[in-house]
Amino acid sequence: MLQILDVDGHVVNEALLPQLSHDELRAIMRKMVFTRIWDQRAIKLTRQGRLGFYAPVAGQEASMIGSEAATSKEDFLLPSYRDVPQAVWHGWPMYQAFLYSRGHVHGGQMPEGVNVLMPQIIIGAQIVQAAGVALAFKLKKEKRVAFTYIGDGGTSQGDFYEGINFAGAYQAPAVFIIQNNQFAISVPVHLQTAAETLAQKAAAAGIPSERVDGMDVLAVYSATKRAVERARAGEGPSLIESMTFRFGPHTMSGDDPTRYRSKELEESWQRRDPLVRFRAYLEGQSLWSQADEEAVIEEAKTAVSEALAKADAQPKMTVPELIDVMFEQLPDDLRAQRAEFVK
């Protein structure tokens, strides 16, 4: 498993330490802290009934932020339902992410130039879609990459193998990132598969893979950067297994992780907190301070409040509006249904 920073923030793999400027390192830390605060606020908003569906992300910030930071804004992101932070950092306005959570149609209406598909709720479907987007880039001779995410449980879906196999067969410029947070809701990895690792599943599709410490943002960045550059150079797709852990529940829809995870297991992963590790590294380089952290915390709180206010100001969605956006030209059955709501 690739690791660059140990749990104390010390460099243990100098050769693969990414060549990032001080500003770039600080920007990654800012996004990680911002995301942690945003996640805490989103959990409270969900409990208050002000958001709809929400999947917490605390613990997975290194896996999420490190990988997205290794891509270009011209690259196309196909997120799963937990990958809202990457989508927002890739250009999706936060207020629309809140509307998406509420099931509002405007949440999925991506602004022009934002290369993000709406988060996929169907497990594994984004893998097949990413293979198709990547193939389109290849056919158009565009130096762009499609990148997507899936959880450990999602690798048991047929769409997962079909997608990576298609990409491998056509040598499409795609990067598939498995966020192995150890549990598919309540089912541990060892009950999902007899495979020793999830990374090795790439071998059946004939594509290279790598297993990385998903609590180490520099390791995630390094692995993703190499995979993206490989894809952009026409050398085909790659798969990355990021070993991470979600500190909270699977979603806010009633999951209770204390029923299937021991306190000892949770504490062992808490000691590997990606923010603590990267903070220690940056402080050792005199690149981060308590004042920096507090400034980002306040920035995140303000941004979330403003995004929520903008989402609240959006007109309530109507049933006719929902029907109208389904097709360019409505078929007769939907036209009839729509008429029932405009009498």
XYZ file of C-alpha atoms in Angstrom:
343
model
C 0.000 0.000 0.000
C 1.432 3.341 -1.067
C 2.061 5.716 1.816
C 3.976 9.003 1.777
C 3.092 10.402 5.218
C 2.918 8.203 8.300
C 0.251 8.756 10.954
C 2.447 11.407 12.613
C 2.871 13.401 9.414
C 6.455 12.321 8.716
C 7.567 11.636 5.141
C 8.281 7.935 4.663
C 8.494 7.846 0.851
C 10.556 10.781 -0.374
C 10.746 9.444 -3.944
C 6.990 9.752 -4.503
C 6.475 13.016 -2.615
C 4.495 15.139 -5.119
C 6.106 18.331 -6.355
C 3.519 20.759 -5.032
C 4.117 24.416 -4.265
C 3.522 25.828 -0.803
C 0.328 27.473 -2.059
C -0.897 24.187 -3.529
C -0.243 22.327 -0.283
C -2.074 24.991 1.702
C -4.978 24.907 -0.772
C -5.401 21.163 -0.242
C -5.431 21.621 3.533
C -7.927 24.455 3.224
C -10.280 22.240 1.215
C -9.969 19.396 3.721
C -10.735 21.603 6.733
C -13.532 23.357 4.839
C -15.063 19.993 3.897
C -14.935 18.716 7.485
C -16.792 21.806 8.762
C -19.269 21.698 5.886
C -19.934 18.021 6.650
C -20.595 18.760 10.319
C -23.044 21.488 9.345
C -24.760 19.284 6.750
C -25.340 16.571 9.352
C -27.044 19.098 11.641
C -29.130 20.464 8.768
C -30.270 16.952 7.878
C -31.336 16.305 11.479
C -33.280 19.566 11.382
C -35.105 18.455 8.249
C -33.521 21.210 6.152
C -31.670 18.790 3.839
C -32.895 15.531 2.353
C -30.577 12.650 1.534
C -27.050 13.072 2.897
C -24.050 10.722 3.140
C -21.437 11.963 5.675
C -17.822 12.223 4.514
C -15.697 12.809 7.641
C -12.634 10.570 7.533
C -12.596 10.376 3.737
C -11.367 13.924 3.050
C -7.876 12.842 1.982
C -9.293 10.285 -0.428
C -11.741 12.791 -1.883
C -9.766 16.050 -1.919
C -6.402 14.503 -2.810
C -7.792 12.741 -5.863
C -9.853 15.633 -7.225
C -6.881 17.990 -6.782
C -4.846 15.788 -9.123
C -7.229 16.400 -12.024
C -7.914 19.338 -14.322
C -11.185 21.254 -14.412
C -11.447 20.092 -18.034
C -11.577 16.497 -16.839
C -15.026 15.022 -16.299
C -16.182 13.846 -12.869
C -18.848 11.190 -12.437
C -19.494 11.053 -8.679
C -21.402 8.604 -6.542
C -23.837 9.887 -3.928
C -21.112 10.386 -1.266
C -18.829 12.321 -3.601
C -20.480 15.712 -3.256
C -17.274 17.438 -1.989
C -15.322 16.506 -5.113
C -18.193 17.718 -7.277
C -18.329 21.077 -5.497
C -14.563 21.545 -5.643
C -14.775 20.660 -9.337
C -17.234 23.511 -9.929
C -20.740 22.453 -8.841
C -22.241 25.349 -6.824
C -22.829 24.347 -3.198
C -26.364 25.693 -3.147
C -27.224 23.318 -5.995
C -25.731 20.448 -4.032
C -28.155 21.335 -1.240
C -31.032 21.399 -3.726
C -29.934 17.991 -5.035
C -30.124 16.691 -1.482
C -33.717 17.932 -1.323
C -34.611 16.319 -4.636
C -35.053 19.661 -6.401
C -34.608 19.510 -10.164
C -32.388 22.614 -10.256
C -29.807 20.777 -8.170
C -28.838 18.648 -11.145
C -28.849 21.407 -13.755
C -25.096 21.869 -14.044
C -23.863 25.342 -15.040
C -22.236 25.666 -18.428
C -18.592 24.611 -18.293
C -18.897 22.547 -15.110
C -17.698 19.075 -16.062
C -19.629 17.116 -13.466
C -22.524 14.706 -13.771
C -25.145 14.733 -11.031
C -24.200 12.304 -8.217
C -25.265 8.777 -9.109
C -27.550 7.015 -6.657
C -27.625 3.704 -8.577
C -24.707 1.673 -7.236
C -22.089 1.152 -9.946
C -23.866 2.957 -12.788
C -21.282 5.754 -12.744
C -18.536 3.241 -13.612
C -20.220 2.325 -16.898
C -20.973 5.982 -17.612
C -17.363 6.982 -16.944
C -16.147 4.385 -19.443
C -18.480 5.901 -22.045
C -17.420 9.485 -21.347
C -13.767 8.445 -21.512
C -14.297 6.671 -24.831
C -15.936 9.831 -26.215
C -12.832 11.815 -25.273
C -10.665 9.271 -27.057
C -12.803 9.287 -30.209
C -12.781 13.092 -30.242
C -9.008 13.060 -29.695
C -9.408 15.316 -26.654
C -6.716 15.203 -23.960
C -9.290 14.856 -21.207
C -9.914 12.224 -18.571
C -13.089 10.834 -17.016
C -12.738 9.994 -13.337
C -15.207 8.345 -11.022
C -15.616 6.845 -7.570
C -17.237 3.810 -6.025
C -17.368 2.290 -2.558
C -16.030 -1.114 -1.554
C -19.517 -2.647 -1.693
C -20.091 -1.244 -5.167
C -17.267 -3.387 -6.552
C -19.571 -6.389 -6.077
C -21.974 -4.956 -8.668
C -21.946 -6.163 -12.257
C -21.729 -2.582 -13.529
C -18.348 -2.234 -11.840
C -16.719 -5.034 -13.827
C -18.559 -4.150 -17.032
C -17.349 -0.563 -16.806
C -13.688 -1.257 -16.096
C -13.641 -4.065 -18.679
C -15.103 -1.784 -21.365
C -12.584 0.934 -20.539
C -9.749 -1.560 -20.628
C -10.843 -3.100 -23.923
C -11.012 0.311 -25.599
C -8.072 1.812 -23.707
C -10.280 4.713 -22.709
C -8.776 7.558 -20.627
C -10.542 6.818 -17.330
C -9.505 6.679 -13.681
C -11.609 4.499 -11.372
C -11.226 5.207 -7.653
C -12.501 2.723 -5.086
C -13.009 4.364 -1.719
C -12.667 1.329 0.496
C -14.129 2.594 3.773
C -14.303 -0.990 5.064
C -18.091 -1.358 5.152
C -20.861 -1.485 2.533
C -23.405 0.015 4.912
C -23.074 -2.727 7.568
C -21.365 -5.448 5.507
C -17.571 -5.690 6.000
C -15.274 -6.154 3.029
C -14.374 -9.752 3.908
C -18.027 -10.711 3.453
C -18.231 -8.843 0.136
C -15.468 -10.727 -1.625
C -12.857 -13.451 -1.199
C -10.338 -11.252 -3.040
C -7.403 -10.218 -0.869
C -7.660 -6.667 -2.204
C -10.126 -4.733 -4.328
C -7.309 -3.281 -6.423
C -6.537 -6.731 -7.816
C -9.969 -6.861 -9.467
C -8.470 -4.623 -12.154
C -6.341 -7.548 -13.347
C -9.424 -9.266 -14.793
C -10.009 -6.182 -16.957
C -6.362 -5.957 -17.980
C -5.799 -2.535 -16.448
C -3.158 -1.425 -13.920
C -4.097 -0.744 -10.331
C -2.619 0.627 -7.147
C -3.573 0.446 -3.473
C -2.997 3.616 -1.458
C -3.354 4.844 2.118
C -6.568 6.803 1.758
C -5.929 8.691 5.005
C -2.746 10.169 3.461
C -3.700 12.996 1.119
C -0.265 13.139 -0.528
C -0.326 9.423 -1.316
C -3.795 9.756 -2.849
C -2.707 12.801 -4.858
C 0.445 11.050 -6.073
C -1.347 7.898 -7.218
C -4.164 9.806 -8.893
C -1.792 12.223 -10.631
C 0.117 9.337 -12.190
C -3.112 7.634 -13.272
C -4.464 10.847 -14.787
C -1.222 11.563 -16.648
C -1.157 8.001 -17.939
C -4.724 8.314 -19.229
C -4.065 11.722 -20.768
C -1.040 10.317 -22.587
C -3.212 7.700 -24.284
C -2.024 4.793 -22.142
C -5.473 3.731 -21.007
C -7.403 3.478 -17.749
C -6.224 2.813 -14.196
C -7.856 1.736 -10.961
C -6.964 2.997 -7.480
C -8.072 1.419 -4.221
C -8.011 4.065 -1.514
C -7.983 2.543 1.986
C -10.076 4.888 4.084
C -12.783 4.992 6.756
C -15.980 6.952 7.291
C -16.134 8.204 10.857
C -19.911 8.575 10.821
C -22.892 6.591 9.530
C -23.342 5.352 5.980
C -26.055 7.957 5.450
C -28.299 10.066 7.660
C -31.244 7.837 6.752
C -31.228 5.774 9.938
C -27.885 3.955 9.839
C -26.289 3.250 13.247
C -22.629 2.190 12.822
C -22.319 1.167 16.491
C -24.398 -1.901 15.610
C -21.736 -3.318 13.294
C -18.439 -1.560 14.197
C -16.568 -1.958 17.456
C -15.373 0.998 19.493
C -11.807 -0.314 19.177
C -12.023 -0.351 15.375
C -13.355 3.182 15.256
C -10.677 4.457 17.633
C -7.924 2.805 15.581
C -9.066 4.692 12.489
C -9.618 7.948 14.387
C -5.886 7.884 15.203
C -5.252 8.021 11.442
C -7.423 11.121 10.906
C -6.304 12.608 7.551
C -6.617 16.200 8.773
C -4.451 15.562 11.828
C -1.789 13.849 9.713
C -1.582 16.499 7.009
C -1.774 19.317 9.548
C 1.261 17.886 11.351
C 3.181 17.728 8.069
C 2.337 21.326 7.119
C 3.090 22.660 10.592
C 6.475 20.951 10.382
C 7.078 22.906 7.159
C 5.802 26.160 8.770
C 2.977 26.204 6.210
C -0.043 26.033 8.516
C -1.070 27.630 11.795
C -3.975 27.702 14.213
C -4.900 31.098 12.800
C -5.052 29.599 9.287
C -7.310 26.823 10.534
C -9.663 29.183 12.360
C -9.938 31.391 9.285
C -10.963 28.427 7.119
C -13.476 27.265 9.732
C -15.167 30.664 9.677
C -15.001 30.768 5.874
C -16.729 27.377 5.668
C -19.464 28.337 8.125
C -20.197 31.506 6.174
C -20.171 29.722 2.807
C -22.560 27.008 4.016
C -24.958 29.593 5.455
C -24.939 31.604 2.233
C -25.431 28.504 0.076
C -28.299 27.353 2.275
C -29.966 30.760 2.038
C -29.667 30.669 -1.754
C -31.139 27.150 -1.842
C -34.005 28.274 0.389
C -34.723 31.160 -1.985
C -35.149 28.826 -4.957
C -38.835 28.504 -5.976
C -40.435 25.280 -4.817
C -40.446 22.590 -7.467
C -43.789 21.603 -8.979
C -44.894 18.288 -10.467
C -45.378 19.810 -13.962
C -41.826 21.170 -13.780
C -40.507 17.723 -12.898
C -42.330 16.210 -15.878
C -41.194 18.984 -18.229
C -37.487 18.284 -17.709
C -37.709 14.554 -18.449
C -37.914 14.813 -22.241
C -37.402 17.466 -24.879
C -40.755 16.427 -26.338
C -43.139 14.828 -23.875
C -44.640 11.465 -24.842
C -48.413 11.150 -24.681
C -48.535 9.371 -21.302
C -46.506 12.090 -19.557
C -48.458 14.812 -21.312
C -51.612 13.287 -19.883
C -50.100 13.056 -16.410
C -48.955 16.647 -16.579
C -52.451 17.772 -17.472
C -53.746 16.258 -14.227
C -51.655 18.785 -12.265
C -52.463 21.944 -14.203
C -56.233 21.795 -14.081
